[in-house]
């Protein structure tokens, strides 16, 4: 296949793209390093964690190629569904490539933009959040329209978007979570997904108000018998960075949180919290943990927190695993250091405790005998590891142990994308966004959305014209914010390539190049535009400043809409 005239990123990338079915970050890095000359992988300019991207920093830096003349192509209209990091980076790439003659409509179901940066990043990680300065600049661009409070799949369907744009980029992330699948997980109060817990302290309107009473009860009000020292335990399952965020928020000195953008309501609940012990439980060992060493060190070094560790001994295969992964080696070293210094530290006596327990899986939640509707204890099964290094699996040993005094349990075992837009259309065929339920992603090839005919029709895959996907919805719920930059580069690269081949859609002339805005207004949806978001932004910042915080978030959609109206 021939490379397009308008080369992608200034190189002929096609043979590589066609040759690889699913590139890992390493293969992409290898590809970029080896083949792209004169391309700017602009992480420095977008304020992401540069260290994580050192492999992408290239020499011989030149700007992206942009179209500058109207004679090259008619204006391009794009719709990006989701204003989280993936959607914002994709928008940035589209604007950069197409120059002046483009327009991007960004839809978001929330009245406020930035998705996981606002609702997912922990409040005490202000540096990570500062990427919103860059994203704000993108929203301010006159070529961009923000349409907040518009829910894709409910207010508008893919069927309604595609005829209005040259291309639609799906970037609505992962709105669900993986379950443990053990008895009483759904029945007892006090058991939450980490995703919802994070949403609670970050003021996500879907969780903040809904969970406030229940979490308040789990952390503060539950009557724990005097004989049990009035100490409550929080158990967190999973050894990823989200688990670390939750543990840190539960253990950190509340005064340190009071100058962050955590909601006042969550702050008050944490102030009253009875949680004295946080148990971090992982089904595999220290050599297979998913967390980043930097985040782990931050948790292990929290002031006034005693650290205990169970079952971190290494077998031969684990040593091999550590040898092959620098981050994991660093994580293991951090744990050893914390054990030496903090387990017996006098200054940490009678304060809070972090206990990290490897090689354990939850098998059952049990109710509190004083409050039968709520969790009171959890049974863990001790695991052994089987298999080769690099693919070690946890296997139950039959030995169990019980953790008592549990008033809150968080499952932090992964986010999950959900299938949206599954309505049947007027012809009776499902015009949904294709979805791979096993992998929890929209099936794609380098960001091009793929549809599959059913088995009777041969089960063949074909590209859905003008529909692309980016971010966690494309590759699964893994990776930090900056990873979305590379992901957006790839998806927009595919789009640009298809454009050069004449494979984008042509917007229907009946819609007069106005995008989906008029349709949602006609449907009576109260759209929050950039002006509305500005009003909310100013309001939150002013409210925050009065209490020494960068912002005090509005946590109810109705209030957001009221402020947006002005
Ligand atoms: P994650 O990194 O994939 O970790 C998930 C954890 O859950 C793993 O330890 C996994 O163990 C465990 N797990 C999965 N299924 C389980 C089960 N059935 N029973 C017990 N344990 C189970 O996911 P995450 O923590 O949700 O984070 C998502 C992404 O966001 C990650 O890439 C993370 O780095 C990123 N993030 C980054 C930051 C930061 O940089 N500060 C903050 C938050 C999130 P196994 O390994 O055994 O499967």
Coordinates of C-alpha atoms and ligand atoms in Angstrom, one line a residue:
X1 CA 0.0 0.0 0.0
X2 CA 1.3 3.4 -0.9
X3 CA 1.8 6.1 1.7
X4 CA -0.4 9.2 1.5
X5 CA 0.7 12.4 -0.1
X6 CA 0.1 14.2 3.1
X7 CA 2.4 12.2 5.2
X8 CA 1.5 11.4 8.7
X9 CA 3.8 13.2 11.1
X10 CA 6.0 14.0 8.2
X11 CA 6.9 10.4 7.6
X12 CA 5.6 7.4 5.7
X13 CA 4.2 5.5 8.6
X14 CA 1.9 3.1 6.7
X15 CA 4.0 0.0 6.4
X16 CA 4.6 -0.1 10.2
X17 CA 1.0 0.6 10.9
X18 CA -0.2 -2.2 8.6
X19 CA 2.4 -4.6 9.9
X20 CA 1.5 -4.4 13.6
X21 CA -1.8 -5.6 14.9
X22 CA -1.5 -4.1 18.4
X23 CA 1.6 -2.1 19.2
X24 CA 2.7 -2.0 22.7
X25 CA 4.2 1.3 24.0
X26 CA 7.6 -0.3 23.6
X27 CA 7.1 -1.1 19.9
X28 CA 5.6 2.4 19.3
X29 CA 8.6 3.9 21.0
X30 CA 10.9 1.8 18.9
X31 CA 8.9 2.8 15.9
X32 CA 9.0 6.5 16.7
X33 CA 12.6 6.4 17.6
X34 CA 13.6 4.4 14.6
X35 CA 11.6 6.0 11.8
X36 CA 10.3 9.4 12.6
X37 CA 12.8 12.1 11.8
X38 CA 12.0 15.6 12.5
X39 CA 8.8 15.0 14.4
X40 CA 7.9 16.8 17.6
X41 CA 6.4 14.6 20.2
X42 CA 5.4 17.6 22.2
X43 CA 5.3 16.4 25.8
X44 CA 7.2 19.3 27.1
X45 CA 4.7 21.7 25.8
X46 CA 1.7 20.0 27.3
X47 CA 2.9 19.7 30.8
X48 CA 2.8 16.0 31.3
X49 CA 5.2 13.8 33.3
X50 CA 8.2 14.0 31.1
X51 CA 10.1 11.3 32.9
X52 CA 7.6 8.7 31.9
X53 CA 8.1 9.8 28.3
X54 CA 11.8 10.0 28.1
X55 CA 11.9 7.4 25.4
X56 CA 9.8 9.7 23.2
X57 CA 12.0 12.7 23.5
X58 CA 13.5 13.1 20.1
X59 CA 16.3 15.1 18.6
X60 CA 16.1 17.0 15.4
X61 CA 12.9 18.7 16.5
X62 CA 10.6 20.3 13.9
X63 CA 7.0 21.4 14.3
X64 CA 4.1 19.3 13.1
X65 CA 3.1 19.8 9.6
X66 CA 0.0 21.9 9.3
X67 CA -2.3 22.8 6.5
X68 CA -2.2 26.5 5.9
X69 CA -4.1 27.1 2.8
X70 CA -7.8 26.7 2.1
X71 CA -7.0 25.3 -1.3
X72 CA -5.6 22.2 0.3
X73 CA -8.9 20.9 1.5
X74 CA -12.3 22.2 2.6
X75 CA -12.8 22.9 6.3
X76 CA -12.9 19.8 8.4
X77 CA -15.5 19.3 11.0
X78 CA -14.8 16.9 13.9
X79 CA -16.6 15.8 17.0
X80 CA -14.8 14.5 20.0
X81 CA -16.9 12.7 22.5
X82 CA -15.4 13.2 26.0
X83 CA -13.3 16.0 27.3
X84 CA -10.9 14.0 29.5
X85 CA -7.2 13.8 28.7
X86 CA -7.6 11.5 25.7
X87 CA -10.3 13.7 24.1
X88 CA -8.3 16.9 24.8
X89 CA -5.0 15.6 23.4
X90 CA -6.9 14.3 20.3
X91 CA -8.4 17.8 19.8
X92 CA -5.0 19.3 20.2
X93 CA -3.6 17.0 17.5
X94 CA -6.5 17.8 15.2
X95 CA -6.1 21.5 15.6
X96 CA -2.4 21.4 15.2
X97 CA -2.5 19.3 12.0
X98 CA -5.5 20.9 10.2
X99 CA -4.6 24.5 11.2
X100 CA -7.1 27.2 10.7
X101 CA -9.6 25.3 8.6
X102 CA -11.1 23.0 11.1
X103 CA -13.7 23.0 13.8
X104 CA -13.9 20.6 16.7
X105 CA -17.1 20.1 18.8
X106 CA -16.3 18.5 22.2
X107 CA -19.2 16.8 23.9
X108 CA -19.2 15.8 27.5
X109 CA -21.9 14.4 29.7
X110 CA -20.7 16.5 32.6
X111 CA -21.4 20.2 32.5
X112 CA -17.7 20.7 33.3
X113 CA -14.7 19.5 31.3
X114 CA -11.6 17.4 31.8
X115 CA -13.0 14.1 32.9
X116 CA -10.5 12.1 35.0
X117 CA -8.2 15.0 35.5
X118 CA -11.0 16.7 37.5
X119 CA -12.7 13.6 38.9
X120 CA -9.9 11.0 39.0
X121 CA -6.6 12.6 40.0
X122 CA -6.2 12.7 43.7
X123 CA -6.6 16.2 45.2
X124 CA -3.1 16.1 46.8
X125 CA -1.5 15.6 43.3
X126 CA -1.8 19.2 42.2
X127 CA 1.1 18.9 39.8
X128 CA -0.7 16.3 37.8
X129 CA -3.8 18.4 37.7
X130 CA -1.9 21.4 36.3
X131 CA -2.3 19.8 32.8
X132 CA -5.8 21.5 32.9
X133 CA -4.0 24.8 32.2
X134 CA -3.0 23.4 28.8
X135 CA -6.5 21.9 28.2
X136 CA -8.2 25.1 29.1
X137 CA -6.1 26.8 26.4
X138 CA -7.5 24.2 23.9
X139 CA -11.1 24.9 25.0
X140 CA -10.5 28.6 24.6
X141 CA -9.4 28.1 20.9
X142 CA -12.0 29.8 18.6
X143 CA -12.0 26.6 16.5
X144 CA -13.3 24.6 19.4
X145 CA -16.9 24.4 20.9
X146 CA -17.5 22.8 24.2
X147 CA -20.9 21.2 24.6
X148 CA -21.2 20.1 28.2
X149 CA -24.1 18.3 29.8
X150 CA -24.7 16.3 26.7
X151 CA -24.8 12.6 27.3
X152 CA -23.6 10.5 24.4
X153 CA -25.8 7.4 23.9
X154 CA -28.8 9.1 25.6
X155 CA -29.0 12.7 24.3
X156 CA -27.3 12.0 21.0
X157 CA -26.4 8.8 19.2
X158 CA -23.5 7.9 16.9
X159 CA -26.1 7.8 14.2
X160 CA -26.8 11.4 14.7
X161 CA -23.2 12.5 15.0
X162 CA -21.6 10.8 12.0
X163 CA -23.6 12.6 9.2
X164 CA -22.7 15.9 10.7
X165 CA -18.9 15.5 10.8
X166 CA -16.0 14.4 8.7
X167 CA -15.0 12.2 11.7
X168 CA -16.1 11.4 15.2
X169 CA -13.5 10.5 17.9
X170 CA -14.9 8.6 20.8
X171 CA -13.0 9.4 24.0
X172 CA -15.5 8.7 26.8
X173 CA -13.1 6.5 28.9
X174 CA -14.0 3.9 31.4
X175 CA -17.1 4.6 33.4
X176 CA -17.4 1.2 35.1
X177 CA -15.3 -1.0 37.3
X178 CA -14.3 -4.6 37.7
X179 CA -15.9 -6.6 40.5
X180 CA -14.4 -9.1 42.8
X181 CA -17.3 -11.5 42.3
X182 CA -17.4 -12.8 45.9
X183 CA -20.4 -13.3 48.3
X184 CA -22.0 -10.2 49.8
X185 CA -20.1 -7.8 47.6
X186 CA -23.3 -6.2 46.4
X187 CA -25.4 -6.8 49.5
X188 CA -23.5 -5.2 52.3
X189 CA -23.1 -1.4 53.0
X190 CA -19.6 -0.1 53.2
X191 CA -18.2 -1.8 50.1
X192 CA -17.4 0.6 47.3
X193 CA -15.5 0.5 44.1
X194 CA -12.4 2.7 44.3
X195 CA -13.7 4.5 41.3
X196 CA -16.7 5.7 43.2
X197 CA -14.7 6.5 46.3
X198 CA -12.3 8.6 44.3
X199 CA -15.4 10.3 42.7
X200 CA -16.7 11.0 46.2
X201 CA -13.7 12.9 47.4
X202 CA -13.2 14.6 44.1
X203 CA -16.7 15.9 43.9
X204 CA -18.0 13.9 41.0
X205 CA -21.8 14.7 40.9
X206 CA -22.5 11.0 40.1
X207 CA -21.0 10.0 43.5
X208 CA -20.3 12.9 45.8
X209 CA -23.8 13.5 47.0
X210 CA -25.1 9.9 46.5
X211 CA -22.3 8.4 48.6
X212 CA -21.8 11.1 51.1
X213 CA -24.1 9.7 53.8
X214 CA -23.0 6.2 53.3
X215 CA -19.3 6.9 53.3
X216 CA -19.7 9.2 56.3
X217 CA -21.3 6.3 58.0
X218 CA -18.6 3.9 57.0
X219 CA -15.8 6.2 58.1
X220 CA -17.2 7.9 61.1
X221 CA -20.5 6.9 62.6
X222 CA -20.4 3.1 62.7
X223 CA -20.4 2.0 66.2
X224 CA -17.3 -0.1 66.8
X225 CA -17.3 -1.8 70.2
X226 CA -15.2 -0.3 73.0
X227 CA -13.5 -3.6 73.4
X228 CA -12.2 -3.2 69.9
X229 CA -10.5 0.1 70.8
X230 CA -12.9 2.1 68.7
X231 CA -10.5 1.5 65.8
X232 CA -12.0 0.9 62.3
X233 CA -10.1 -0.7 59.5
X234 CA -10.3 0.1 55.8
X235 CA -9.5 -2.7 53.4
X236 CA -8.4 -1.9 49.9
X237 CA -8.1 -4.7 47.3
X238 CA -5.6 -4.2 44.4
X239 CA -2.0 -3.1 44.2
X240 CA -2.4 -0.4 41.5
X241 CA -2.0 3.4 41.7
X242 CA -5.7 4.0 42.4
X243 CA -5.5 1.8 45.5
X244 CA -2.5 3.9 46.6
X245 CA -4.5 7.1 46.0
X246 CA -7.4 5.8 48.2
X247 CA -5.0 4.6 51.0
X248 CA -3.2 7.9 51.0
X249 CA -6.4 10.0 51.3
X250 CA -7.5 7.8 54.2
X251 CA -4.2 8.0 56.0
X252 CA -2.9 11.5 55.2
X253 CA -3.0 14.2 57.9
X254 CA -6.3 16.0 57.1
X255 CA -4.7 19.4 57.6
X256 CA -2.5 18.6 54.6
X257 CA -5.6 18.0 52.5
X258 CA -7.3 21.1 53.6
X259 CA -5.4 23.3 51.1
X260 CA -6.2 21.0 48.1
X261 CA -9.3 21.0 45.9
X262 CA -10.9 18.0 47.9
X263 CA -14.5 18.8 48.6
X264 CA -15.3 20.3 51.9
X265 CA -17.8 17.6 52.6
X266 CA -15.2 14.9 52.1
X267 CA -12.7 16.8 54.1
X268 CA -15.1 17.0 57.0
X269 CA -15.9 13.3 56.8
X270 CA -12.1 12.5 56.8
X271 CA -11.6 14.8 59.8
X272 CA -14.1 12.8 61.7
X273 CA -12.9 9.4 60.4
X274 CA -12.3 6.6 62.9
X275 CA -10.1 4.7 60.4
X276 CA -6.8 3.9 62.2
X277 CA -5.7 1.1 59.9
X278 CA -5.6 0.7 56.2
X279 CA -4.9 -2.7 54.8
X280 CA -3.7 -2.9 51.2
X281 CA -4.3 -6.4 49.9
X282 CA -2.9 -7.9 46.7
X283 CA -3.6 -11.2 45.2
X284 CA -0.1 -11.6 43.9
X285 CA 3.3 -10.7 45.3
X286 CA 5.5 -7.6 45.6
X287 CA 7.3 -8.5 42.3
X288 CA 4.0 -8.4 40.4
X289 CA 2.5 -5.3 41.9
X290 CA 1.1 -2.7 39.5
X291 CA 1.8 0.5 41.4
X292 CA 4.5 3.1 40.5
X293 CA 7.5 3.3 42.8
X294 CA 7.1 7.1 43.2
X295 CA 3.5 6.8 44.3
X296 CA 4.4 3.9 46.6
X297 CA 7.2 5.8 48.3
X298 CA 4.8 8.8 48.8
X299 CA 2.4 6.5 50.7
X300 CA 5.0 4.6 52.6
X301 CA 6.5 7.9 53.9
X302 CA 3.4 9.5 55.1
X303 CA 4.0 11.4 58.4
X304 CA 2.7 9.5 61.4
X305 CA 1.9 6.2 59.7
X306 CA 3.4 3.0 60.8
X307 CA 4.0 0.5 58.0
X308 CA 3.8 -3.3 58.3
X309 CA 4.3 -5.7 55.4
X310 CA 3.3 -9.4 55.1
X311 CA 4.6 -12.0 52.7
X312 CA 7.0 -10.0 50.6
X313 CA 9.6 -12.8 50.3
X314 CA 10.8 -13.6 46.9
X315 CA 11.0 -16.9 45.1
X316 CA 13.4 -17.4 42.2
X317 CA 10.8 -16.5 39.6
X318 CA 10.0 -13.3 41.5
X319 CA 13.6 -12.3 41.4
X320 CA 13.5 -12.8 37.7
X321 CA 10.4 -10.6 37.5
X322 CA 12.1 -7.9 39.5
X323 CA 15.2 -8.1 37.3
X324 CA 13.1 -7.5 34.3
X325 CA 11.2 -4.5 35.6
X326 CA 12.9 -1.4 37.0
X327 CA 9.7 0.1 38.4
X328 CA 8.9 -3.1 40.3
X329 CA 12.5 -3.4 41.5
X330 CA 12.2 0.1 42.8
X331 CA 8.8 -0.7 44.4
X332 CA 10.3 -3.7 46.2
X333 CA 13.3 -1.6 47.4
X334 CA 10.8 1.0 48.8
X335 CA 9.0 -1.6 50.7
X336 CA 12.1 -3.1 52.2
X337 CA 13.2 0.4 53.3
X338 CA 9.9 1.2 54.8
X339 CA 9.9 -2.1 56.7
X340 CA 13.3 -1.4 58.1
X341 CA 12.6 2.2 59.1
X342 CA 8.9 2.5 59.8
X343 CA 7.8 -0.8 61.3
X344 CA 9.4 -0.1 64.6
X345 CA 9.5 3.7 64.5
X346 CA 8.8 5.0 68.0
X347 CA 7.4 8.3 66.6
X348 CA 4.7 6.4 64.7
X349 CA 3.3 4.6 67.8
X350 CA -0.4 4.9 68.5
X351 CA -0.9 6.7 65.2
X352 CA -2.3 5.3 62.0
X353 CA -1.1 2.1 60.4
X354 CA -0.7 1.0 56.8
X355 CA -0.5 -2.8 56.4
X356 CA 0.5 -4.2 53.1
X357 CA -0.5 -7.9 52.6
X358 CA 0.7 -9.7 49.5
X359 CA -0.6 -13.1 48.3
X360 CA -4.1 -12.8 49.5
X361 CA -7.5 -12.8 47.8
X362 CA -10.8 -11.9 49.3
X363 CA -13.2 -14.8 49.3
X364 CA -16.2 -13.4 51.3
X365 CA -17.5 -10.3 53.0
X366 CA -19.2 -10.9 56.3
X367 CA -21.7 -8.6 58.0
X368 CA -21.1 -6.7 61.2
X369 CA -23.0 -8.4 64.0
X370 CA -24.1 -5.0 65.5
X371 CA -25.2 -3.8 62.1
X372 CA -26.2 -6.7 59.9
X373 CA -26.7 -4.6 56.8
X374 CA -23.0 -3.5 56.8
X375 CA -19.7 -5.1 56.2
X376 CA -17.9 -6.1 59.4
X377 CA -15.2 -8.5 58.4
X378 CA -13.7 -10.1 55.3
X379 CA -12.2 -13.5 54.8
X380 CA -9.0 -13.7 52.8
X381 CA -7.5 -16.8 51.3
X382 CA -3.7 -17.0 51.3
X383 CA -2.3 -17.6 47.8
X384 CA 0.8 -19.2 46.3
X385 CA 2.1 -18.2 42.9
X386 CA 2.4 -20.6 40.0
X387 CA 3.9 -20.3 36.6
X388 CA 6.9 -18.8 34.9
X389 CA 8.3 -15.4 35.7
X390 CA 6.5 -12.8 33.7
X391 CA 3.2 -14.6 33.9
X392 CA 2.9 -15.7 37.5
X393 CA -0.6 -16.5 38.6
X394 CA -2.2 -16.5 42.1
X395 CA -3.6 -19.8 43.3
X396 CA -5.6 -20.2 46.5
X397 CA -3.9 -22.4 49.1
X398 CA -7.1 -23.2 51.1
X399 CA -5.7 -21.4 54.1
X400 CA -7.9 -18.5 55.2
X401 CA -7.7 -15.7 57.6
X402 CA -10.3 -13.1 58.8
X403 CA -9.9 -9.4 59.0
X404 CA -12.2 -7.9 61.7
X405 CA -13.3 -4.4 62.5
X406 CA -13.8 -3.6 58.8
X407 CA -16.1 -0.6 58.3
X408 CA -15.1 0.2 54.7
X409 CA -13.9 -2.0 51.9
X410 CA -12.7 -0.7 48.5
X411 CA -12.2 -2.8 45.5
X412 CA -9.5 -1.2 43.4
X413 CA -9.1 -4.0 40.8
X414 CA -9.4 -2.0 37.6
X415 CA -11.7 0.4 35.8
X416 CA -13.9 -0.8 32.9
X417 CA -15.3 0.9 29.9
X418 CA -19.0 0.5 29.3
X419 CA -20.9 -0.1 26.1
X420 CA -22.9 3.0 25.1
X421 CA -25.4 3.8 22.4
X422 CA -27.0 0.5 22.0
X423 CA -30.4 1.7 20.8
X424 CA -32.0 0.0 17.8
X425 CA -32.4 2.4 14.9
X426 CA -35.4 2.9 12.7
X427 CA -34.4 0.0 10.4
X428 CA -34.4 -2.4 13.3
X429 CA -30.6 -2.9 13.2
X430 CA -28.5 -2.0 16.2
X431 CA -26.5 1.0 15.3
X432 CA -24.5 0.9 18.5
X433 CA -20.8 1.7 19.0
X434 CA -19.1 -1.7 18.5
X435 CA -17.9 -3.0 21.9
X436 CA -15.7 -5.9 22.9
X437 CA -17.3 -7.0 26.2
X438 CA -14.4 -9.3 27.1
X439 CA -11.7 -6.7 26.7
X440 CA -13.9 -3.8 27.7
X441 CA -12.8 -1.7 24.7
X442 CA -14.2 -0.4 21.4
X443 CA -12.6 -2.8 18.8
X444 CA -10.1 -0.8 16.8
X445 CA -7.0 -0.9 14.7
X446 CA -4.7 2.0 15.6
X447 CA -7.8 4.0 16.7
X448 CA -10.0 3.2 13.6
X449 CA -13.2 1.7 15.0
X450 CA -13.9 -1.7 13.7
X451 CA -17.3 -3.4 13.3
X452 CA -17.7 -7.1 13.0
X453 CA -20.4 -8.9 11.0
X454 CA -22.1 -11.7 12.9
X455 CA -20.9 -15.3 12.6
X456 CA -23.6 -16.2 10.1
X457 CA -22.2 -13.4 7.8
X458 CA -18.6 -14.6 8.2
X459 CA -17.6 -12.6 11.2
X460 CA -15.5 -10.3 9.2
X461 CA -14.2 -6.9 10.5
X462 CA -14.6 -3.7 8.6
X463 CA -13.8 -0.1 9.5
X464 CA -16.7 2.1 10.5
X465 CA -16.2 5.1 8.2
X466 CA -15.3 8.3 10.1
X467 CA -15.4 6.8 13.6
X468 CA -12.2 6.7 15.7
X469 CA -11.5 5.9 19.3
X470 CA -8.8 7.1 21.8
X471 CA -7.8 6.7 25.4
X472 CA -8.9 4.0 27.8
X473 CA -11.9 3.2 25.6
X474 CA -9.4 2.2 22.9
X475 CA -6.7 0.4 24.9
X476 CA -8.2 -0.5 28.2
X477 CA -7.9 1.3 31.6
X478 CA -4.2 1.4 31.9
X479 CA -1.7 4.2 31.9
X480 CA -1.1 7.7 33.2
X481 CA -2.5 10.9 31.8
X482 CA 0.5 11.5 29.5
X483 CA 0.0 8.1 27.9
X484 CA -3.0 9.6 26.2
X485 CA -0.8 11.9 24.3
X486 CA 0.9 9.0 22.5
X487 CA -2.5 7.3 22.1
X488 CA -4.0 10.5 20.5
X489 CA -1.0 10.8 18.2
X490 CA -1.7 7.4 16.9
X491 CA -5.5 7.8 16.5
X492 CA -5.3 11.2 14.9
X493 CA -2.4 9.8 12.7
X494 CA -4.8 7.1 11.4
X495 CA -7.5 9.7 10.8
X496 CA -5.2 12.0 8.9
X497 CA -4.0 9.1 6.8
X498 CA -7.6 8.1 6.0
X499 CA -8.4 11.7 5.1
X500 CA -5.6 11.7 2.6
X501 CA -7.1 8.6 1.1
X502 CA -10.5 10.3 0.9
X503 CA -11.9 7.9 3.5
X504 CA -13.5 10.3 5.9
X505 CA -17.2 11.1 5.8
X506 CA -18.7 14.1 4.0
X507 CA -21.0 16.0 6.3
X508 CA -24.6 16.0 5.0
X509 CA -25.2 19.4 3.5
X510 CA -28.6 19.6 5.3
X511 CA -26.8 20.2 8.5
X512 CA -25.0 23.3 7.1
X513 CA -21.8 22.5 8.8
X514 CA -23.2 23.4 12.2
X515 CA -22.4 20.2 13.9
X516 CA -24.7 18.6 16.5
X517 CA -25.2 21.8 18.6
X518 CA -28.6 22.8 16.9
X519 CA -29.9 19.2 17.3
X520 CA -29.2 19.0 21.1
X521 CA -30.7 22.5 21.6
X522 CA -33.8 21.4 19.6
X523 CA -34.0 18.4 21.9
X524 CA -34.3 20.7 24.9
X525 CA -31.0 19.8 26.4
X526 CA -29.4 22.5 28.4
X527 CA -25.9 22.7 26.9
X528 CA -23.1 24.2 28.9
X529 CA -20.8 26.0 26.5
X530 CA -17.4 27.5 27.1
X531 CA -18.9 30.7 28.7
X532 CA -20.9 28.5 31.0
X533 CA -17.8 26.6 32.0
X534 CA -15.9 29.9 32.6
X535 CA -18.6 31.0 35.0
X536 CA -18.4 27.7 36.9
X537 CA -14.6 27.9 36.9
X538 CA -14.6 31.4 38.3
X539 CA -17.3 30.6 40.9
X540 CA -15.4 27.6 42.1
X541 CA -12.1 29.4 42.3
X542 CA -13.6 32.3 44.2
X543 CA -15.4 30.0 46.6
X544 CA -12.1 28.0 47.1
X545 CA -10.0 31.2 47.7
X546 CA -12.3 32.2 50.6
X547 CA -11.3 29.0 52.5
X548 CA -7.7 28.7 51.3
X549 CA -8.2 26.2 48.6
X550 CA -7.5 26.4 44.8
X551 CA -11.2 25.7 44.2
X552 CA -14.3 24.5 46.0
X553 CA -16.0 22.3 43.5
X554 CA -19.7 22.3 42.8
X555 CA -20.9 18.7 43.4
X556 CA -24.4 18.9 42.0
X557 CA -25.4 19.1 38.3
X558 CA -28.3 21.4 39.0
X559 CA -26.1 23.9 40.8
X560 CA -23.5 23.7 38.0
X561 CA -26.2 24.5 35.5
X562 CA -27.5 27.4 37.6
X563 CA -24.0 28.9 37.9
X564 CA -23.4 28.3 34.2
X565 CA -26.5 30.3 33.3
X566 CA -25.0 33.3 35.0
Ligands
LIG1 P1 -4.1 -1.3 37.7 O1 -2.9 -0.6 37.7 O2 -4.4 -2.2 36.6 O3 -4.1 -2.2 39.1 C1 -5.2 -3.1 39.3 C2 -4.8 -4.0 40.5 O4 -6.0 -4.8 40.7 C3 -3.7 -5.0 40.2 O5 -2.9 -5.1 41.3 C4 -4.4 -6.3 39.9 O6 -3.6 -7.4 40.3 C5 -5.5 -6.2 40.8 N1 -6.6 -7.1 40.5 C6 -7.3 -7.2 39.3 N2 -8.3 -8.1 39.4 C7 -8.3 -8.5 40.7 C8 -9.0 -9.5 41.4 N3 -10.1 -10.1 40.8 N4 -8.7 -9.8 42.7 C9 -7.7 -9.1 43.3 N5 -6.9 -8.2 42.7 C10 -7.2 -7.9 41.4 O7 -5.4 -0.4 37.9 P2 -5.7 1.0 38.7 O8 -5.0 1.0 40.0 O9 -7.2 1.1 38.6 O10 -5.1 2.1 37.8 C11 -5.5 2.3 36.4 C12 -4.5 3.1 35.7 O11 -4.4 4.4 36.1 C13 -3.1 2.5 35.9 O12 -2.4 2.5 34.7 C14 -2.5 3.5 36.9 O13 -1.1 3.5 36.8 C15 -3.1 4.8 36.5 N6 -3.1 5.7 37.6 C16 -1.9 6.4 37.8 C17 -1.9 7.3 38.9 C18 -0.6 8.1 39.1 O14 0.3 8.0 38.2 N7 -0.5 8.7 40.2 C19 -2.9 7.4 39.8 C20 -4.1 6.7 39.5 C21 -4.1 5.8 38.4 P3 -2.9 -8.4 39.2 O15 -1.7 -7.7 38.8 O16 -2.7 -9.6 39.9 O17 -3.9 -8.5 38.1

